[in-house]
Amino acid sequence: MTSITERLWEYDVVEPGQAAQPTLVTITAEQIAEYADIAQNPDIRYKLGNGSEEYGAAPVPMPTMAVSYAPLLRPEIAENNGFVALEHSRTARRQTPFAKCEARWFRPAFVGDTITGVGRVLEKYERRGSKFVTFRIEAENQRGEPVGRYDYTCIFEYAHGQRAAPGDEVTAVFPRTESPALKPAPSQPLTFEEVRVGDSLAELAITESQEIINRKSDFRLAGKPSESNIHNDEEFARQNIFGGTVNAGPATMSYVDQMLELSFPLKAFYSGGSLLMRAITPFRSGDTVTFGGEITGKREENNRGLVECRVKGINQRGDLVCLADAVMVFGE
């Protein structure tokens, strides 16, 4: 019997600067509509044949669609550097799950734009015995203009007996409530002049399902498909730290995006806005998570208005599922 030898892309051989080949994705209206549908976002701006008051007839994507049109391809980075990703190993297969992601946008991607995505290892670090790797993915359009970038942190190794958080660790349990009344969205997006520190934002409740989790896993605009992972393969998921299937971190991030869109114009994202989301508790099929937040800061800088927000996602058991910080930008 022949033994299998693999050069596994373990934490110790991950190095900053390791990169994959660039990806090329041409944005279509159909992709924009499908992404929004999978994100459970009913906003008419993303439907086929529609546009927005801010950007005209051609639709623009939800901001968090950046993780799809400029995807992080961990297996391809490993392969491009002579290794086998842990997710693809035949001898020691395991997942390197999402921990946090910080995105920033510089301009929208429009239908017809061809986006080049370049992903590389940014840094690696240890915290409380767990080991993390952060990747940076940068996206630019066919004119060489930067569209956005995001730093995506994965957990490569857990400290024994722990489910690690990537930093600024937060654990909390909130009083369980039954079908709370959600704060509604304003009739028009908020302006910089209207917001006040301490104001609460419109809320959003999302119920996850295995069908949506599977569709999100299958939605790929570049790279090789993932036939089995902790999102769509219950047997494999039970062998990993969460003990069952969970949604993908970027899916939860898309729900935070949608919640912020209830209060702010799209330009507040695409004019230099940012969103940092940390995963705290797994978001599983059947869970309902309520996303709510408040204004935590307001200032003027370089002739622009900056509004800082903190968002919490809390499930029906009162568990903190995610903690996010956003900066919305007003003015050119």
Short mmCIF file of C-alpha atoms in Angstrom, two decimals, residues 180-188 190 200-204 259 262-263 291:
data_model
loop_
_atom_site.label_atom_id
_atom_site.label_comp_id
_atom_site.label_asym_id
_atom_site.label_seq_id
_atom_site.Cartn_x
_atom_site.Cartn_y
_atom_site.Cartn_z
CA PRO A 180 -39.28 41.80 19.85
CA ALA A 181 -40.70 44.75 17.92
CA LEU A 182 -37.96 45.93 15.58
CA LYS A 183 -37.07 49.57 15.21
CA PRO A 184 -38.21 50.48 11.67
CA ALA A 185 -36.11 52.06 8.94
CA PRO A 186 -36.40 55.81 8.37
CA SER A 187 -38.50 56.87 5.37
CA GLN A 188 -35.34 58.30 3.78
CA LEU A 190 -30.13 59.42 7.26
CA SER A 200 -30.22 53.73 17.75
CA LEU A 201 -30.35 52.37 14.20
CA ALA A 202 -33.07 50.50 12.34
CA GLU A 203 -33.07 46.80 13.23
CA LEU A 204 -33.17 43.67 11.11
CA MET A 259 -29.08 46.27 8.39
CA LEU A 262 -31.79 50.45 6.23
CA SER A 263 -30.42 53.67 7.75
CA PHE A 291 -29.13 42.95 14.25
#
